[in-house]
Amino acid sequence: MSGAIAFLRSGQGLLVVAIAVALAAGLVLSALGRPELATFAYRAGTAAVLATLVVSIIASLRRGQFGLDIVAALAMAGALAVGENLAAAVVALMYAGGQALESYADGRAKREMTALLARAPRTAVRHRGAELETVDIEVIRPGDRLMIRRGDVLPVDGTIAGGRALIDTAAVTGESLPRHVADGAPVMSGTTNVGDVFTLLATRPASESTYAGIVRLVRDAIEGRAPMARLADRFALGFLAATVILAVAAWAISGDPVRAVAVLVVATPCPLILAVPVAIVAGLSRAAGRGVLVKGGGALEALARVRVIVLDKTGTLTHGEARLADIEVFEGFDPDEVLRLAASLDQASPHVVARALIAAATERGLALATPEAATEAPGEGVDGIVEGRRVRVGGRAYVLSALADGQTAPMRPLPAGVGVVVSVAVDGRLAGRILLADGIRDGTEALLARLRGLGMRRIVLATGDRADIAEAVAGGLGFDEIHAGLTPEGKIAVIAAARASGPVLMVGDGVNDAPALVAADVGIAMGVRGAAASAEAADAVLLSDSLDGLADGIAIAKRARQIALQSVVAGIALSVAGMLAAAAGYLPPLQGALLQEAIDVAVILNALRALR
């Protein structure tokens, strides 16, 4: 009901109602034998629509925009001039209704994207000593403690403080199921608390948080215009000229001006001016719903045409963080115990490797002890007491320096793909070493196969990592090329070489990937954990920490472009056929008007298929 009221209050809604009332009144008056009053009703209603259209055309011409609405204006004016008043009223109603339908279709296509904007929180509940206060999110600063109630959208990025939380990330990442987040773990703004009340410790101001960045990207995407839509505008003059020439020729050959009006009436501009933007915006909306935020129609069309994909490794093909690969122990030591002691001591260190050991121990359900007398040698390791035992964790040289006299550590070859080795000594004895690697994301092999099925001619790995690690991680996945040890300039060179096989898509996540994302025909950034620079440089952002959305985004882009082209080809073909029939005298103005709008409605509804 509220949507209907809003429609009636809008300018388009009032115009549709006005011409519909005028047309209905004219038909009733004609049936009652009052043709002069019926003619007045038809002409008055048409004049209202025509006046609005002329004002719009003049405004467009002043902006240097030449649109196809001129054809509709000529059709109405011509029908009034030759006395085809009913046909003029039908054209006016269908034109006004078509504009309203376009507005509805465009709004429906943008619904999922604008929903992100509508969900943006404006206020938050902040702890102030023992009291609570409601504040605008703009005043929130890192370190503030916020109360997040059930159903609240997280206003800023932060960490869980005190207990666990149940978070629904669907609006941001597309994940269908809520997930439990442990105490101290990071959470993103824009996600929703679907569990009990918890405290959020803000780590970023609202303006720099994940959701604020997504909102900015959404606005950019909504405002973007597709090249095909601009192409339609450039064809406007040619289409108008062809229509006028055919209309004048029909009049000159037959001597009947009504034939010229019929040609103008049936010449529908909607397949170009409506179908393309509706299909493209529908594709943008559909992609956003699958966690792929494309920055505008131009980027979506470019994504549909890519034939080569260049993937970064760290953080893109892999998780971007060290994970436990294996534990090698010496006689007398148990693997889980070595990991537990090392992780317990590493609780005293903020190092990224320390966090990896703690996470591995937690995943195995190992109970960590509190370290005592812990001292850290920056860049080397940590030494301290765990449950009364002297433990040293770190690099090989650092740990060997704590061994008893005469004790040695055999050098064993590292397994393929291992990037970090952590040595562990307990009570002056070498206990073992913990091997860490950055493994590939689950489902990567299936993803690459799906990309092949979407028409990718070449899939290339480009990484700054060592060649042996790159080969170990990706050697069996079927990449056409693997380039390792690359600088940012090196990645740009790889993209330039790959362009010989077709338009290139680059996927990356780090600051060092930003130049390559710009150099590629289409750049896609990993937006959840990726660097802000890469997200800004990219044409699209994957909102989930997964590559699954990559294939979805390409498939959606291809389908949206295909549907847009289908609508244009079918609509123009039907319009040309109708124009020729009208020129030959087989299609009077009234029937031509009805045919025109049937085509318009059909192409718009076809364009909306891109939402599915």
Coordinates of C-alpha atoms in Angstrom, one line a residue:
M1 CA 0.0 0.0 0.0
S2 CA 2.8 2.4 0.9
G3 CA 4.5 1.7 -2.4
A4 CA 1.3 2.5 -4.3
I5 CA 0.8 5.7 -2.4
A6 CA 4.4 6.8 -3.1
F7 CA 3.9 6.0 -6.8
L8 CA 0.7 8.1 -7.0
R9 CA 2.5 11.0 -5.3
S10 CA 5.4 10.9 -7.7
G11 CA 5.5 12.9 -10.9
Q12 CA 5.5 9.8 -13.1
G13 CA 2.6 8.4 -11.1
L14 CA 0.4 11.5 -11.4
L15 CA 1.1 11.7 -15.2
V16 CA 0.1 8.0 -15.7
V17 CA -3.1 8.6 -13.7
A18 CA -3.9 11.8 -15.6
I19 CA -3.6 10.3 -19.1
A20 CA -5.3 7.1 -18.0
V21 CA -8.3 9.1 -16.7
A22 CA -8.4 11.2 -19.9
L23 CA -8.3 8.1 -22.1
A24 CA -11.0 6.3 -20.1
A25 CA -13.2 9.4 -20.1
G26 CA -12.7 9.7 -23.9
L27 CA -13.8 6.1 -24.5
V28 CA -16.9 6.6 -22.3
L29 CA -17.8 9.8 -23.9
S30 CA -17.4 8.3 -27.4
A31 CA -19.6 5.4 -26.4
L32 CA -22.3 7.9 -25.2
G33 CA -22.3 9.6 -28.5
R34 CA -20.3 12.7 -27.6
P35 CA -17.3 12.5 -30.0
E36 CA -16.4 16.1 -29.6
L37 CA -15.9 15.8 -25.8
A38 CA -14.1 12.5 -26.3
T39 CA -11.7 14.3 -28.7
F40 CA -11.1 17.0 -26.1
A41 CA -10.3 14.4 -23.4
Y42 CA -7.9 12.6 -25.7
R43 CA -6.1 15.7 -26.8
A44 CA -6.0 17.2 -23.3
G45 CA -4.4 14.1 -21.8
T46 CA -1.9 13.7 -24.6
A47 CA -1.0 17.4 -24.4
A48 CA -0.1 17.0 -20.7
V49 CA 2.3 14.1 -21.4
L50 CA 3.7 15.8 -24.5
A51 CA 4.4 19.0 -22.6
T52 CA 6.3 17.1 -19.9
L53 CA 8.2 15.2 -22.6
V54 CA 9.1 18.4 -24.5
V55 CA 10.4 20.0 -21.3
S56 CA 12.5 16.9 -20.6
I57 CA 13.9 16.9 -24.2
I58 CA 14.9 20.5 -24.0
A59 CA 16.7 20.0 -20.7
S60 CA 18.6 17.0 -22.2
L61 CA 19.6 19.0 -25.3
R62 CA 20.9 21.8 -23.0
R63 CA 23.1 19.2 -21.3
G64 CA 24.4 18.1 -24.7
Q65 CA 22.4 14.8 -24.5
F66 CA 20.5 13.7 -27.6
G67 CA 17.9 11.0 -26.7
L68 CA 15.5 8.8 -28.4
D69 CA 12.5 10.3 -26.6
I70 CA 12.2 12.7 -29.6
V71 CA 10.7 9.8 -31.6
A72 CA 7.9 9.5 -29.0
A73 CA 7.3 13.3 -29.0
L74 CA 7.1 13.3 -32.9
A75 CA 4.6 10.4 -32.7
M76 CA 2.3 12.1 -30.3
A77 CA 2.5 15.5 -32.1
G78 CA 2.0 13.8 -35.5
A79 CA -1.0 11.8 -34.4
L80 CA -2.7 15.0 -33.0
A81 CA -1.9 16.8 -36.2
V82 CA -3.6 14.3 -38.5
G83 CA -6.6 13.8 -36.2
E84 CA -5.6 10.3 -34.8
N85 CA -6.5 11.5 -31.3
L86 CA -7.2 8.1 -29.8
A87 CA -3.8 6.8 -31.1
A88 CA -2.1 9.8 -29.7
A89 CA -3.7 9.2 -26.3
V90 CA -2.6 5.5 -26.4
V91 CA 0.9 6.5 -27.3
A92 CA 0.9 9.0 -24.4
L93 CA -0.4 6.5 -21.9
M94 CA 2.1 3.8 -23.0
Y95 CA 5.0 6.3 -22.9
A96 CA 4.1 7.5 -19.4
G97 CA 3.5 3.9 -18.3
G98 CA 6.8 2.8 -19.9
Q99 CA 8.7 5.5 -18.0
A100 CA 7.0 4.3 -14.8
L101 CA 7.8 0.7 -15.6
E102 CA 11.4 1.6 -16.2
S103 CA 11.5 3.4 -12.9
Y104 CA 10.0 0.3 -11.2
A105 CA 12.4 -2.1 -13.0
D106 CA 15.4 0.0 -12.2
G107 CA 14.3 0.3 -8.5
R108 CA 13.8 -3.5 -8.3
A109 CA 17.1 -4.2 -9.9
K110 CA 18.9 -1.9 -7.4
R111 CA 17.0 -3.2 -4.3
E112 CA 19.8 -5.5 -3.1
M113 CA 22.4 -2.8 -3.6
T114 CA 20.5 0.0 -1.9
A115 CA 19.6 -2.3 0.9
L116 CA 23.2 -2.1 1.9
L117 CA 22.9 1.7 2.2
A118 CA 19.6 1.5 4.1
R119 CA 21.1 -0.9 6.7
A120 CA 24.0 1.5 7.6
P121 CA 23.6 2.3 11.3
R122 CA 23.4 5.9 12.4
T123 CA 23.8 5.6 16.2
A124 CA 25.4 3.2 18.7
V125 CA 25.2 2.5 22.5
R126 CA 28.6 3.4 24.1
H127 CA 29.8 2.5 27.6
R128 CA 30.7 5.6 29.6
G129 CA 32.0 4.4 32.9
A130 CA 29.1 2.6 34.6
E131 CA 26.6 4.3 32.3
L132 CA 25.4 3.8 28.7
E133 CA 24.9 6.6 26.2
T134 CA 23.5 6.7 22.6
V135 CA 25.9 8.5 20.3
D136 CA 26.2 9.2 16.6
I137 CA 28.6 6.7 15.0
E138 CA 30.8 9.5 13.7
V139 CA 32.0 10.2 17.2
I140 CA 33.1 6.6 17.9
R141 CA 36.9 6.2 18.2
P142 CA 39.2 3.2 18.5
G143 CA 39.1 1.9 22.1
D144 CA 35.5 2.8 22.7
R145 CA 33.4 0.0 24.2
L146 CA 30.0 -0.4 22.5
M147 CA 27.0 -2.5 23.6
I148 CA 25.7 -4.6 20.7
R149 CA 22.2 -5.9 21.3
R150 CA 20.4 -8.7 19.5
G151 CA 19.5 -7.5 16.0
D152 CA 21.9 -4.6 16.0
V153 CA 24.1 -3.9 13.0
L154 CA 27.7 -3.5 14.0
P155 CA 28.5 0.2 13.4
V156 CA 32.3 -0.1 13.3
D157 CA 35.0 -2.7 12.9
G158 CA 36.2 -4.1 16.3
T159 CA 36.9 -7.1 18.4
I160 CA 34.6 -9.2 20.7
A161 CA 35.3 -8.2 24.4
G162 CA 34.1 -10.6 27.0
G163 CA 32.5 -13.9 25.8
R164 CA 31.4 -15.2 22.5
A165 CA 29.1 -13.8 19.9
L166 CA 26.8 -15.1 17.2
I167 CA 27.2 -13.0 14.0
D168 CA 25.2 -13.0 10.8
T169 CA 27.6 -11.9 8.0
A170 CA 25.2 -12.5 5.1
A171 CA 24.7 -8.9 4.2
V172 CA 28.4 -8.3 3.8
T173 CA 30.0 -11.6 2.8
G174 CA 27.0 -13.6 1.4
E175 CA 27.5 -16.5 3.9
S176 CA 24.1 -18.0 4.6
L177 CA 24.7 -19.3 8.1
P178 CA 25.6 -17.2 11.2
R179 CA 28.9 -18.1 12.8
H180 CA 30.2 -18.0 16.4
V181 CA 33.0 -15.6 17.0
A182 CA 35.4 -16.1 20.0
D183 CA 36.4 -13.6 22.6
G184 CA 39.0 -11.3 21.2
A185 CA 38.3 -12.2 17.6
P186 CA 37.8 -9.4 15.0
V187 CA 34.3 -8.7 13.5
M188 CA 33.3 -6.5 10.6
S189 CA 31.0 -3.5 10.6
G190 CA 27.7 -4.1 8.7
T191 CA 27.3 -7.6 10.1
T192 CA 24.4 -8.3 12.5
N193 CA 24.3 -9.7 16.1
V194 CA 21.8 -12.6 16.1
G195 CA 22.8 -13.9 19.5
D196 CA 23.1 -12.5 23.0
V197 CA 24.2 -9.0 23.9
F198 CA 28.0 -8.5 23.8
T199 CA 30.6 -5.7 24.1
L200 CA 32.4 -4.6 21.0
L201 CA 35.8 -2.9 21.4
A202 CA 36.1 -0.5 18.4
T203 CA 39.3 -0.7 16.4
R204 CA 38.5 1.8 13.7
P205 CA 36.4 4.9 13.4
A206 CA 33.2 4.5 11.4
S207 CA 34.5 6.4 8.4
E208 CA 37.4 3.8 8.0
S209 CA 35.4 0.7 8.8
T210 CA 34.6 -2.1 6.4
Y211 CA 30.9 -1.2 6.0
A212 CA 31.6 2.4 5.3
G213 CA 34.0 1.4 2.5
I214 CA 31.3 -1.0 1.1
V215 CA 28.7 1.8 1.2
R216 CA 31.1 4.1 -0.8
L217 CA 31.6 1.3 -3.4
V218 CA 27.9 0.7 -3.6
R219 CA 27.2 4.4 -4.4
D220 CA 29.9 4.3 -7.1
A221 CA 28.3 1.2 -8.6
I222 CA 24.8 2.7 -8.6
E223 CA 26.0 5.9 -10.3
G224 CA 28.0 4.1 -12.9
R225 CA 26.7 3.9 -16.5
A226 CA 27.4 1.0 -18.8
P227 CA 29.2 1.6 -22.1
M228 CA 26.3 -0.1 -23.9
A229 CA 24.0 2.6 -22.4
R230 CA 26.2 5.4 -23.7
L231 CA 26.4 3.6 -27.0
A232 CA 22.6 3.7 -27.2
D233 CA 22.7 7.4 -26.8
R234 CA 25.2 7.7 -29.6
F235 CA 22.9 5.7 -31.9
A236 CA 19.9 8.0 -31.1
L237 CA 20.6 10.4 -33.9
G238 CA 20.9 7.6 -36.5
F239 CA 17.8 5.8 -35.2
L240 CA 15.8 9.1 -35.3
A241 CA 17.1 9.9 -38.8
A242 CA 16.1 6.4 -40.1
T243 CA 12.7 6.7 -38.6
V244 CA 12.0 10.2 -40.0
I245 CA 13.3 9.2 -43.5
L246 CA 11.0 6.1 -43.5
A247 CA 8.0 8.1 -42.3
V248 CA 8.6 10.9 -44.9
A249 CA 9.1 8.2 -47.7
A250 CA 5.8 6.5 -46.7
W251 CA 4.0 9.8 -46.8
A252 CA 5.6 10.9 -50.2
I253 CA 4.9 7.5 -51.9
S254 CA 1.3 7.0 -50.6
G255 CA 0.3 10.7 -50.2
D256 CA -1.2 9.7 -46.9
P257 CA 0.3 11.5 -43.8
V258 CA -1.4 8.9 -41.5
R259 CA 1.2 6.3 -42.7
A260 CA 4.0 8.6 -41.6
V261 CA 2.4 8.9 -38.2
A262 CA 2.0 5.1 -38.0
V263 CA 5.7 4.7 -38.7
L264 CA 6.6 7.2 -35.9
V265 CA 4.2 5.5 -33.5
V266 CA 5.6 2.1 -33.9
A267 CA 9.2 3.2 -33.8
T268 CA 10.1 2.1 -30.3
P269 CA 13.3 3.4 -28.6
C270 CA 12.9 1.2 -25.5
P271 CA 15.1 -1.7 -26.5
L272 CA 18.1 0.6 -26.5
I273 CA 17.2 3.2 -23.8
L274 CA 15.6 0.8 -21.3
A275 CA 16.6 -2.8 -21.8
V276 CA 20.4 -2.3 -21.6
P277 CA 20.5 -0.2 -18.4
V278 CA 17.9 -2.4 -16.7
A279 CA 19.7 -5.6 -17.5
I280 CA 23.1 -4.2 -16.4
V281 CA 21.8 -2.8 -13.2
A282 CA 20.0 -6.1 -12.5
G283 CA 23.3 -7.8 -13.0
L284 CA 25.0 -5.4 -10.6
S285 CA 22.3 -6.2 -8.0
R286 CA 22.5 -9.9 -8.5
A287 CA 26.3 -9.8 -8.2
A288 CA 26.0 -7.7 -5.0
G289 CA 23.7 -10.3 -3.6
R290 CA 26.4 -13.0 -4.2
G291 CA 29.1 -11.0 -2.4
V292 CA 30.6 -9.4 -5.5
L293 CA 30.5 -5.6 -5.5
V294 CA 31.1 -4.4 -9.0
K295 CA 31.8 -0.7 -9.4
G296 CA 29.4 0.2 -12.2
G297 CA 28.0 -1.1 -15.4
G298 CA 31.2 -0.5 -17.4
A299 CA 33.1 -2.9 -15.0
L300 CA 30.3 -5.5 -15.3
E301 CA 30.5 -5.5 -19.1
A302 CA 34.3 -5.7 -19.0
L303 CA 34.0 -8.6 -16.6
A304 CA 31.7 -10.4 -19.1
R305 CA 34.4 -10.1 -21.8
V306 CA 37.5 -11.4 -19.9
R307 CA 39.4 -14.3 -21.3
V308 CA 42.5 -14.4 -19.2
I309 CA 42.7 -14.5 -15.4
V310 CA 45.9 -13.6 -13.4
L311 CA 45.7 -14.7 -9.7
D312 CA 47.9 -13.5 -6.9
K313 CA 48.9 -16.3 -4.5
T314 CA 49.2 -15.0 -0.9
G315 CA 45.8 -14.0 0.5
T316 CA 44.1 -14.7 -2.8
L317 CA 44.8 -18.3 -3.9
T318 CA 45.9 -19.0 -0.3
H319 CA 44.6 -17.8 3.0
G320 CA 47.3 -15.3 3.4
E321 CA 48.4 -16.5 6.9
A322 CA 50.7 -19.2 8.2
R323 CA 48.9 -22.4 9.2
L324 CA 50.1 -25.6 10.8
A325 CA 51.4 -28.0 8.3
D326 CA 53.2 -30.6 10.4
I327 CA 55.0 -31.1 13.8
E328 CA 58.3 -33.0 13.8
V329 CA 59.5 -34.2 17.2
F330 CA 62.5 -35.8 18.6
E331 CA 62.6 -38.9 20.8
G332 CA 60.8 -38.5 24.1
F333 CA 58.4 -35.7 23.0
D334 CA 54.8 -35.8 21.9
P335 CA 53.7 -33.6 19.0
D336 CA 50.6 -32.1 20.8
E337 CA 52.7 -31.4 23.9
V338 CA 55.4 -29.6 21.9
L339 CA 52.7 -27.5 20.2
R340 CA 50.9 -26.8 23.6
L341 CA 54.1 -25.7 25.3
A342 CA 55.2 -23.5 22.3
A343 CA 51.7 -21.9 22.0
S344 CA 51.5 -21.3 25.7
L345 CA 54.8 -19.4 25.7
D346 CA 53.9 -17.5 22.5
Q347 CA 50.9 -16.0 24.3
A348 CA 53.5 -13.5 25.5
S349 CA 54.3 -12.5 21.9
P350 CA 52.3 -10.3 19.4
H351 CA 54.2 -11.8 16.4
V352 CA 52.1 -13.2 13.6
V353 CA 53.8 -16.6 13.8
A354 CA 52.9 -16.7 17.5
R355 CA 49.3 -16.1 16.7
A356 CA 49.5 -18.9 14.2
L357 CA 50.8 -21.4 16.8
I358 CA 48.1 -20.3 19.3
A359 CA 45.4 -20.7 16.7
A360 CA 46.7 -24.2 15.8
A361 CA 46.7 -25.3 19.5
T362 CA 43.2 -23.9 20.0
E363 CA 41.9 -25.8 17.0
R364 CA 43.3 -29.0 18.5
G365 CA 41.6 -28.3 21.8
L366 CA 44.8 -28.0 23.7
A367 CA 44.7 -26.3 27.1
L368 CA 47.2 -23.5 27.2
A369 CA 49.1 -22.5 30.3
T370 CA 50.0 -19.0 31.5
P371 CA 53.7 -18.3 30.7
E372 CA 56.0 -16.9 33.3
A373 CA 59.2 -14.8 33.1
A374 CA 58.8 -14.6 29.3
T375 CA 61.3 -12.5 27.4
E376 CA 61.3 -11.9 23.7
A377 CA 64.2 -11.3 21.4
P378 CA 62.7 -9.3 18.6
G379 CA 62.8 -11.1 15.3
E380 CA 64.3 -14.2 16.9
G381 CA 62.0 -15.9 19.4
V382 CA 60.7 -16.1 23.0
D383 CA 62.1 -17.7 26.1
G384 CA 60.2 -18.4 29.4
I385 CA 58.8 -20.8 31.9
V386 CA 55.7 -22.9 31.2
E387 CA 54.4 -25.1 34.0
G388 CA 57.8 -25.1 35.6
R389 CA 59.6 -26.0 32.4
R390 CA 62.1 -23.8 30.5
V391 CA 60.8 -23.4 26.9
R392 CA 62.4 -21.6 24.0
V393 CA 60.5 -21.0 20.7
G394 CA 61.8 -19.3 17.6
G395 CA 64.3 -19.5 14.8
R396 CA 66.8 -22.3 14.5
A397 CA 69.9 -20.3 15.6
Y398 CA 68.1 -18.8 18.5
V399 CA 66.8 -22.1 19.8
L400 CA 70.1 -24.0 19.3
S401 CA 71.8 -21.4 21.5
A402 CA 69.8 -22.7 24.5
L403 CA 70.7 -26.4 24.0
A404 CA 73.0 -28.3 26.4
D405 CA 76.6 -28.5 25.4
G406 CA 77.4 -31.0 22.7
Q407 CA 73.8 -31.3 21.5
T408 CA 73.1 -30.9 17.8
A409 CA 70.1 -30.6 15.6
P410 CA 70.1 -32.5 12.3
M411 CA 69.2 -30.5 9.2
R412 CA 66.3 -32.2 7.5
P413 CA 65.0 -31.1 4.1
L414 CA 61.8 -29.1 4.3
P415 CA 58.6 -30.6 2.8
A416 CA 57.3 -28.8 -0.3
G417 CA 55.3 -25.7 0.4
V418 CA 56.6 -25.0 3.9
G419 CA 57.3 -21.3 4.4
V420 CA 58.1 -21.0 8.1
V421 CA 59.9 -23.3 10.5
V422 CA 59.6 -22.8 14.3
S423 CA 62.1 -24.7 16.4
V424 CA 61.2 -25.6 20.0
A425 CA 63.5 -26.5 23.0
V426 CA 62.3 -27.7 26.3
D427 CA 64.6 -27.8 29.4
G428 CA 67.7 -27.5 27.3
R429 CA 66.8 -30.2 24.9
L430 CA 65.6 -29.9 21.3
A431 CA 62.0 -31.0 21.3
G432 CA 61.2 -30.6 17.6
R433 CA 60.1 -28.1 15.0
I434 CA 56.7 -26.9 13.9
L435 CA 56.2 -26.4 10.2
L436 CA 53.9 -23.7 8.9
A437 CA 52.6 -23.2 5.4
D438 CA 50.1 -20.9 3.7
G439 CA 47.8 -23.5 2.1
I440 CA 45.5 -23.1 -0.8
R441 CA 41.8 -22.3 -0.2
D442 CA 39.4 -25.2 -0.2
G443 CA 37.7 -25.8 -3.5
T444 CA 40.4 -24.0 -5.6
E445 CA 40.8 -26.9 -8.1
A446 CA 37.0 -27.0 -8.7
L447 CA 37.0 -23.2 -9.0
L448 CA 39.7 -23.2 -11.7
A449 CA 37.7 -25.9 -13.6
R450 CA 34.6 -23.8 -13.4
L451 CA 36.5 -20.7 -14.7
R452 CA 37.6 -22.8 -17.7
G453 CA 34.0 -23.7 -18.3
L454 CA 33.2 -19.9 -18.4
G455 CA 35.5 -19.4 -21.3
M456 CA 38.8 -18.5 -19.7
R457 CA 41.6 -19.3 -22.2
R458 CA 44.5 -18.9 -19.8
I459 CA 44.8 -18.9 -16.0
V460 CA 48.0 -17.5 -14.7
L461 CA 49.5 -17.4 -11.2
A462 CA 51.6 -14.3 -10.4
T463 CA 53.2 -14.1 -6.9
G464 CA 56.0 -12.3 -5.2
D465 CA 56.7 -15.5 -3.2
R466 CA 59.6 -17.9 -3.7
A467 CA 59.5 -20.1 -6.8
D468 CA 59.7 -23.4 -4.8
I469 CA 56.7 -22.4 -2.6
A470 CA 54.7 -21.3 -5.6
E471 CA 55.3 -24.5 -7.4
A472 CA 54.6 -26.6 -4.3
V473 CA 51.3 -24.8 -3.7
A474 CA 50.0 -24.5 -7.2
G475 CA 52.0 -26.9 -9.3
G476 CA 49.2 -29.5 -9.6
L477 CA 46.3 -27.2 -10.1
G478 CA 46.5 -26.8 -13.9
F479 CA 47.8 -23.2 -14.2
D480 CA 48.9 -22.3 -17.7
E481 CA 51.8 -20.3 -16.3
I482 CA 53.3 -19.8 -12.8
H483 CA 55.4 -16.6 -12.3
A484 CA 57.2 -16.2 -8.9
G485 CA 59.4 -13.7 -7.2
L486 CA 57.6 -10.8 -8.9
T487 CA 57.7 -7.1 -7.9
P488 CA 54.6 -4.9 -8.6
E489 CA 56.3 -4.0 -11.9
G490 CA 56.8 -7.6 -12.7
K491 CA 53.1 -8.3 -12.2
I492 CA 52.2 -5.5 -14.6
A493 CA 54.5 -7.1 -17.2
V494 CA 52.8 -10.4 -16.8
I495 CA 49.4 -8.8 -17.4
A496 CA 50.7 -7.0 -20.5
A497 CA 52.0 -10.3 -21.9
A498 CA 48.8 -12.1 -21.1
R499 CA 46.7 -9.6 -22.9
A500 CA 47.7 -11.2 -26.2
S501 CA 45.2 -13.9 -25.4
G502 CA 42.3 -11.5 -24.6
P503 CA 41.0 -9.1 -22.0
V504 CA 42.7 -9.8 -18.6
L505 CA 41.2 -10.0 -15.2
M506 CA 43.6 -9.6 -12.2
V507 CA 42.7 -10.8 -8.7
G508 CA 44.7 -9.6 -5.7
D509 CA 44.5 -8.5 -2.1
G510 CA 47.7 -6.6 -1.1
V511 CA 48.9 -3.0 -1.5
N512 CA 51.5 -4.4 -3.9
D513 CA 48.7 -5.7 -6.1
A514 CA 47.1 -2.3 -6.6
P515 CA 49.2 -1.3 -9.6
A516 CA 48.4 -4.6 -11.3
L517 CA 44.7 -4.2 -10.5
V518 CA 44.7 -0.9 -12.4
A519 CA 46.8 -2.2 -15.3
A520 CA 44.4 -5.1 -15.9
D521 CA 41.2 -4.7 -18.0
V522 CA 39.3 -5.7 -14.9
G523 CA 40.7 -5.7 -11.3
I524 CA 39.1 -7.6 -8.5
A525 CA 40.2 -7.2 -4.9
M526 CA 39.7 -9.5 -1.9
G527 CA 37.8 -7.0 0.2
V528 CA 37.5 -8.6 3.6
R529 CA 41.1 -8.9 4.6
G530 CA 42.7 -7.2 1.6
A531 CA 44.4 -3.8 1.7
A532 CA 42.3 -0.6 1.3
A533 CA 44.6 0.4 -1.6
S534 CA 43.7 -2.7 -3.6
A535 CA 40.0 -2.2 -3.0
E536 CA 40.1 1.3 -4.2
A537 CA 42.1 0.5 -7.3
A538 CA 40.0 -2.5 -8.2
D539 CA 36.9 -2.5 -10.5
A540 CA 35.1 -5.0 -8.2
V541 CA 35.5 -6.3 -4.7
L542 CA 34.9 -9.8 -3.3
L543 CA 33.1 -9.2 0.0
S544 CA 33.8 -12.7 1.4
D545 CA 37.1 -14.2 2.3
S546 CA 36.7 -16.7 -0.5
L547 CA 37.2 -17.0 -4.3
D548 CA 33.8 -18.6 -4.8
G549 CA 32.3 -15.3 -5.7
L550 CA 34.8 -14.9 -8.6
A551 CA 33.2 -17.5 -10.8
D552 CA 29.7 -16.3 -9.7
G553 CA 30.5 -12.7 -10.7
I554 CA 31.8 -13.7 -14.1
A555 CA 28.8 -15.9 -14.8
I556 CA 26.4 -13.1 -13.7
A557 CA 28.2 -10.5 -15.8
K558 CA 28.1 -12.8 -18.9
R559 CA 24.4 -13.5 -18.4
A560 CA 23.5 -9.8 -17.9
R561 CA 25.3 -8.8 -21.0
Q562 CA 23.8 -11.6 -23.0
I563 CA 20.3 -10.7 -21.9
A564 CA 20.8 -7.0 -22.7
L565 CA 22.0 -7.9 -26.2
Q566 CA 19.0 -10.3 -26.6
S567 CA 16.6 -7.5 -25.7
V568 CA 18.2 -5.0 -28.1
V569 CA 18.3 -7.4 -31.1
A570 CA 14.8 -8.8 -30.6
G571 CA 13.3 -5.4 -29.8
I572 CA 14.9 -3.5 -32.7
A573 CA 14.0 -6.4 -35.1
L574 CA 10.3 -6.3 -34.1
S575 CA 10.3 -2.5 -34.3
V576 CA 11.8 -2.4 -37.8
A577 CA 9.3 -5.0 -38.9
G578 CA 6.4 -3.0 -37.5
M579 CA 7.7 0.2 -39.1
L580 CA 7.9 -1.4 -42.5
A581 CA 4.4 -2.8 -42.1
A582 CA 3.2 0.7 -41.1
A583 CA 4.9 2.3 -44.0
A584 CA 3.2 -0.2 -46.3
G585 CA -0.2 0.7 -44.9
Y586 CA -0.8 -2.6 -43.0
L587 CA -0.5 -1.1 -39.5
P588 CA -2.7 1.9 -38.6
P589 CA -1.5 4.3 -35.8
L590 CA -3.6 2.8 -33.0
Q591 CA -2.5 -0.8 -33.6
G592 CA 1.1 0.5 -34.1
A593 CA 0.9 2.2 -30.7
L594 CA -0.2 -1.0 -29.0
L595 CA 2.4 -3.1 -30.8
Q596 CA 5.1 -0.6 -29.8
E597 CA 4.3 -0.8 -26.1
A598 CA 3.9 -4.6 -26.2
I599 CA 7.5 -4.7 -27.4
D600 CA 8.6 -2.2 -24.7
V601 CA 7.1 -4.2 -21.9
A602 CA 8.6 -7.5 -23.3
V603 CA 12.1 -6.2 -23.5
I604 CA 12.0 -4.7 -20.0
L605 CA 10.6 -7.9 -18.5
N606 CA 13.3 -9.9 -20.4
A607 CA 16.0 -7.6 -19.0
L608 CA 14.8 -8.3 -15.5
R609 CA 15.7 -11.9 -16.0
A610 CA 19.2 -10.9 -15.1
L611 CA 18.0 -10.7 -11.5
R612 CA 17.5 -14.5 -11.4

